[in-house]
Short mmCIF file of C-alpha atoms in Angstrom, two decimals:
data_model
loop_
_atom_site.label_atom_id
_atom_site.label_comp_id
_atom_site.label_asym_id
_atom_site.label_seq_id
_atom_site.Cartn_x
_atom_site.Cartn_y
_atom_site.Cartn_z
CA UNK A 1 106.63 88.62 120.83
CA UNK A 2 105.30 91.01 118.59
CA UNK A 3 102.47 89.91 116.11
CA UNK A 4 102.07 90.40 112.10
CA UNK A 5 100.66 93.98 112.19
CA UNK A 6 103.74 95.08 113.55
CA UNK A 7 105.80 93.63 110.98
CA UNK A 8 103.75 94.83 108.13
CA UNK A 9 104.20 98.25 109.38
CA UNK A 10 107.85 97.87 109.83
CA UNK A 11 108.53 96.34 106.29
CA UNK A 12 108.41 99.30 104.00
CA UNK A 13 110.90 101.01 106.56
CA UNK A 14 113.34 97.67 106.14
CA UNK A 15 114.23 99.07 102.63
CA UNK A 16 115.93 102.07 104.99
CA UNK A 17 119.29 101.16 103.40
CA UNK A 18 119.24 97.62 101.42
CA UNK A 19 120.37 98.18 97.87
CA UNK A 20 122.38 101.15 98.61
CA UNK A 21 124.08 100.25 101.23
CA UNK A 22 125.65 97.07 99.16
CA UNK A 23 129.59 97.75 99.02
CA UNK A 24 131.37 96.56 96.09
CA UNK A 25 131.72 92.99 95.71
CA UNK A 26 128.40 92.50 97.47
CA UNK A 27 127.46 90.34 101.02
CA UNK A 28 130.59 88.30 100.71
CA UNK A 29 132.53 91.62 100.85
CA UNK A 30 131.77 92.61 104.30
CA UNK A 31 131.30 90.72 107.95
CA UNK A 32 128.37 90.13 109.31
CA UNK A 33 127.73 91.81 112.43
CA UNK A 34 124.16 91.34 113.83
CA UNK A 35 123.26 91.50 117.30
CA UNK A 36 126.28 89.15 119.19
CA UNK A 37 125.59 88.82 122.64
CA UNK A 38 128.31 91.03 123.71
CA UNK A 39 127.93 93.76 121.01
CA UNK A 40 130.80 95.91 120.60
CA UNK A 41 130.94 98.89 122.54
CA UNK A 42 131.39 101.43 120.00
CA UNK A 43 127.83 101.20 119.33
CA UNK A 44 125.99 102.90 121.96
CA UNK A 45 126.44 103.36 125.29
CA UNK A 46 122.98 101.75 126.02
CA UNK A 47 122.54 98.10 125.71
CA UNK A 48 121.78 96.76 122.53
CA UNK A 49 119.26 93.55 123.01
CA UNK A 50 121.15 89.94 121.82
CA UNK A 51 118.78 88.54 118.70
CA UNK A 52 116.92 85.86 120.82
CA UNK A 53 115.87 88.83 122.91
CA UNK A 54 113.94 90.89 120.56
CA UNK A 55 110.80 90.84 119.42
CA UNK A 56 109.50 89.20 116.26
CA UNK A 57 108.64 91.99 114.27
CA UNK A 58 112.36 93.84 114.63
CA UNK A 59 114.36 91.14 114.93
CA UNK A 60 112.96 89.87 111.11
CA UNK A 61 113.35 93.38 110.00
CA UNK A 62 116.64 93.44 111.21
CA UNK A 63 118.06 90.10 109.51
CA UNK A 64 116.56 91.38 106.33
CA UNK A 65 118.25 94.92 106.25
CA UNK A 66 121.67 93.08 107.11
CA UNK A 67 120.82 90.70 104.47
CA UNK A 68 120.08 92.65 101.71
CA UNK A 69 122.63 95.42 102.38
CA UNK A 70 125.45 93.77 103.24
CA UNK A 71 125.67 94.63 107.04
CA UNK A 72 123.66 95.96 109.88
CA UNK A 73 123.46 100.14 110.47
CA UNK A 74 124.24 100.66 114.15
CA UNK A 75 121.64 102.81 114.30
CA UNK A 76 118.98 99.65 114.43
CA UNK A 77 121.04 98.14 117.05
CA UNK A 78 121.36 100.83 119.45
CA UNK A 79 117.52 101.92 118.81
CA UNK A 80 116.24 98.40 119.54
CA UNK A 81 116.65 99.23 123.16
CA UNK A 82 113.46 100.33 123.18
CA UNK A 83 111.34 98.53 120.68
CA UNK A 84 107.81 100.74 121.08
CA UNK A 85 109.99 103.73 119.83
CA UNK A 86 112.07 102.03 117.19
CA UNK A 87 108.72 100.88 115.26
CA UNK A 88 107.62 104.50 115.40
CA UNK A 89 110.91 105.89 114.83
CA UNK A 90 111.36 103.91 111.66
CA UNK A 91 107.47 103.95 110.24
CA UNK A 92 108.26 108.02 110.11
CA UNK A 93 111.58 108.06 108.91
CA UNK A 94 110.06 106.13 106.09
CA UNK A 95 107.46 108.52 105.68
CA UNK A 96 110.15 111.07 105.15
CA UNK A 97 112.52 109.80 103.83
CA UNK A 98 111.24 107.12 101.15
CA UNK A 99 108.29 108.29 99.48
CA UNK A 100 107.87 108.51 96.11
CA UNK A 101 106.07 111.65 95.32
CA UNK A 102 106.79 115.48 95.45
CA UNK A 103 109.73 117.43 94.18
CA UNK A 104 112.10 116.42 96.56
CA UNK A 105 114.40 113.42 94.88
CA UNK A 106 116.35 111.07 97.73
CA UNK A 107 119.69 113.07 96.92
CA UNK A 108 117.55 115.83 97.93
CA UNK A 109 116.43 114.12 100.88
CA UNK A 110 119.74 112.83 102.37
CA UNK A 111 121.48 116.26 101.54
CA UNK A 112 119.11 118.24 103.77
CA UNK A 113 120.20 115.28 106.65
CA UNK A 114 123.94 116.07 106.16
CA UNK A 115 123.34 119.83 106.14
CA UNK A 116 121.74 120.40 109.42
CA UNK A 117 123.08 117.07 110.93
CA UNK A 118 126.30 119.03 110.61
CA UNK A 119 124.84 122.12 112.38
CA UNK A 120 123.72 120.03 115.42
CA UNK A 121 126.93 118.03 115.13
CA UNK A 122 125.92 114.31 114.74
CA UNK A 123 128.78 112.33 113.73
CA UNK A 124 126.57 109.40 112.57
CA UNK A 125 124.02 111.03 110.52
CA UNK A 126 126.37 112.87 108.73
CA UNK A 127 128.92 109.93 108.12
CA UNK A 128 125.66 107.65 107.07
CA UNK A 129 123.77 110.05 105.47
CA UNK A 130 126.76 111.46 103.07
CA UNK A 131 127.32 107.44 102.20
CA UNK A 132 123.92 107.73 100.83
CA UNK A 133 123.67 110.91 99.15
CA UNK A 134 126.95 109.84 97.33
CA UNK A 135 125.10 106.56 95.90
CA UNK A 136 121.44 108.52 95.05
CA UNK A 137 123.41 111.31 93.30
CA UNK A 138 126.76 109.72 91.84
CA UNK A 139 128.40 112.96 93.11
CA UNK A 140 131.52 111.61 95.18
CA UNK A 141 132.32 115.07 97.17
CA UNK A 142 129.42 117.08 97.32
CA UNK A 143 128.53 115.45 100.38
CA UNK A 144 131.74 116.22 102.15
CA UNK A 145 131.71 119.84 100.80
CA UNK A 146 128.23 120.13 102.68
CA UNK A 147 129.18 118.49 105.77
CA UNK A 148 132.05 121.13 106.11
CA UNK A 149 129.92 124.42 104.64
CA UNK A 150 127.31 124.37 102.65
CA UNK A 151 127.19 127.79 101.51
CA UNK A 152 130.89 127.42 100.52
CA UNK A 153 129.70 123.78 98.41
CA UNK A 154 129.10 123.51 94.71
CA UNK A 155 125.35 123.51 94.93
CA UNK A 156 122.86 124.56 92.53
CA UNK A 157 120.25 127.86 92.81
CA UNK A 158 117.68 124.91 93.86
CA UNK A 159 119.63 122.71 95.93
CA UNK A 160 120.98 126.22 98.43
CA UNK A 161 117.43 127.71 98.46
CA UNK A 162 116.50 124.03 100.05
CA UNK A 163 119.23 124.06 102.14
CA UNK A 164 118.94 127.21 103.30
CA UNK A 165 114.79 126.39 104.26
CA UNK A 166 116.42 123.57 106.23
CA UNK A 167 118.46 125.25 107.65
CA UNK A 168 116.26 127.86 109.22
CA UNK A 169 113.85 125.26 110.53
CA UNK A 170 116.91 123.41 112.48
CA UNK A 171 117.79 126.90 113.70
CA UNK A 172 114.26 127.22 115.27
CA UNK A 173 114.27 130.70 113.10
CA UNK A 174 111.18 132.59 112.27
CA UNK A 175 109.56 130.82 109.57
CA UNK A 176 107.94 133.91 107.09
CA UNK A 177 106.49 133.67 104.03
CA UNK A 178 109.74 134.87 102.66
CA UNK A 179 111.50 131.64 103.40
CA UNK A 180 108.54 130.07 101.40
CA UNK A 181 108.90 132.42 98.34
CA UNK A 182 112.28 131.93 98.53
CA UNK A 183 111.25 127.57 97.72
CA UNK A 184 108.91 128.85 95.02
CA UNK A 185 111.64 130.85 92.85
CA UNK A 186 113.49 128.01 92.19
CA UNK A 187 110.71 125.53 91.90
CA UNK A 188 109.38 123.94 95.03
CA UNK A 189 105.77 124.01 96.10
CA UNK A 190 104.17 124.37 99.24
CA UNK A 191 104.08 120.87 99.98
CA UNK A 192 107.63 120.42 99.17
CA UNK A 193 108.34 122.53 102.34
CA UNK A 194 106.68 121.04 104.40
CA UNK A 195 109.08 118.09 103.39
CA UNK A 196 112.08 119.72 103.68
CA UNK A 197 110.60 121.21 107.26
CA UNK A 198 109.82 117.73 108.46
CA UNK A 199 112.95 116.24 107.32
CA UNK A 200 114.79 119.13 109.27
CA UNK A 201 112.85 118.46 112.19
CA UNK A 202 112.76 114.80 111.82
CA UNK A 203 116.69 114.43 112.36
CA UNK A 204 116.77 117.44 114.69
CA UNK A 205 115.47 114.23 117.10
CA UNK A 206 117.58 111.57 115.41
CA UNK A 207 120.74 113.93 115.78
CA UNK A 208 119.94 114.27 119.87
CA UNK A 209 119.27 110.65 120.48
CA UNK A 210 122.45 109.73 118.61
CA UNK A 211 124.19 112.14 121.32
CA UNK A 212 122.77 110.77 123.92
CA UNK A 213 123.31 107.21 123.26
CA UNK A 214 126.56 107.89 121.65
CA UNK A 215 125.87 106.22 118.36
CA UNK A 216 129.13 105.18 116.10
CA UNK A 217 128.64 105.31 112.44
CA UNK A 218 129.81 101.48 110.31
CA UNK A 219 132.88 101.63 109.49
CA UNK A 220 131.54 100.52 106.21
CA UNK A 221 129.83 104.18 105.61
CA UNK A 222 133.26 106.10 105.19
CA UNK A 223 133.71 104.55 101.94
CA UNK A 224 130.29 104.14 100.42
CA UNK A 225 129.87 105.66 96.98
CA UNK A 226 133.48 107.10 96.90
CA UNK A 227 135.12 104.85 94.45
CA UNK A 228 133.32 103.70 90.92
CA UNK A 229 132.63 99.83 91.03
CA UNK A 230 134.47 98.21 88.84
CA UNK A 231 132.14 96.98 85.44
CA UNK A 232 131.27 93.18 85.50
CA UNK A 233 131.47 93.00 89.48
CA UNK A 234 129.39 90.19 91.44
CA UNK A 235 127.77 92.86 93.15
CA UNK A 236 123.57 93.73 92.80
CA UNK A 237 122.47 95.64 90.43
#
């Protein structure tokens, strides 16, 4: 078993999806589906460890993600095959994807996932990621519009110059200072591209292990976001 260090270095990465990913109604709303002992097969095509197989550290993260958000991403399941790499996959994505300064806002963040997860054609990152770009930005189809063409989408100046950066680093283009001046016109910094760079590059390797292990998005993720929750609902706030 894995000791305390390891899960105080996984706990900030446990808030990858817990409020968010809440449907409407909250926990009662949806079935829990945590590491069975015969896991479906729709979630990888590698084994996914039964609960009272993994260590300490993941295994708590695990039952707290599902707690607080309602059900379990496949993505932690099929990961947990190999635990070394899921700690250091998820203490980066973090990193990324949940830090609190620069001029990138989450909407931002998840937007640049769905934009180049569609070029490298990951069904689960862009089914998950649109789910949460629809909650961070209450914008029910912009998500969609991106996933199909993003130069065709209803994007602001700001949000295509970002994409387009993205873009070009998922492309493995030649990065010139153009690309950077390009950021700069409509407001980013220099730091803020290395963001959008690292993001890009970031899910370049999350897109490539979902196609090797096959990863199935949650059902749950199609509908995330779409459909205003009703005022006065049980759900959190």
């Amino acid at each position: 078993m894995a000791g305390s260090g390891h899960l105080k270095l996984l706990r900030p990465a446990a808030f990858y999806m817990f409020a968010p990913l809440r449907p409407a109604g909250g926990r009662a709303a949806v079935k829990a589906t945590f590491c069975t002992t015969a896991p479906p097969p729709s979630i990888s095509r590698y084994p996914v460890p039964p609960k009272k197989d993994l260590p300490e550290d993941i295994a708590a993260v695990m039952e707290e993600v599902e707690t607080k958000g309602g059900f379990l991403p496949n993505v932690f399941k099929a990961l947990s095959h190999r635990p070394a790499e899921f700690r250091t996959f998820f203490a980066y994505y973090n990193e990324l994807m949940n830090k609190e300064t620069g001029g990138l806002t989450k909407a931002d963040r998840e937007l640049i996932v769905v934009a180049t997860s569609m070029h490298n054609q990951c069904l689960y990152c862009v089914v998950s990621h649109s789910a949460l770009h629809r909650i961070y930005s209450k914008k029910p189809t912009l998500a969609d519009q991106v996933a199909v063409n993003y130069q065709n989408a209803e994007l602001s100046p700001r949000e295509l110059a970002m994409l387009d950066f993205a873009l070009a680093v998922c492309r493995s283009d030649t990065i010139t200072d153009q690309h950077f001046l390009s950021l700069e016109e409509v407001g980013f910094d220099r730091e803020d591209a290395w963001d959008i760079g690292a993001i890009a590059a970031f899910f370049a390797l999350s897109n490539r292990m979902a196609h090797i292990t096959d990863m199935r998005p949650n059902v749950e993720f199609y509908t995330l976001g779409r459909v205003a929750r009703p005022k006065g609902d049980g759900g959190s706030k």
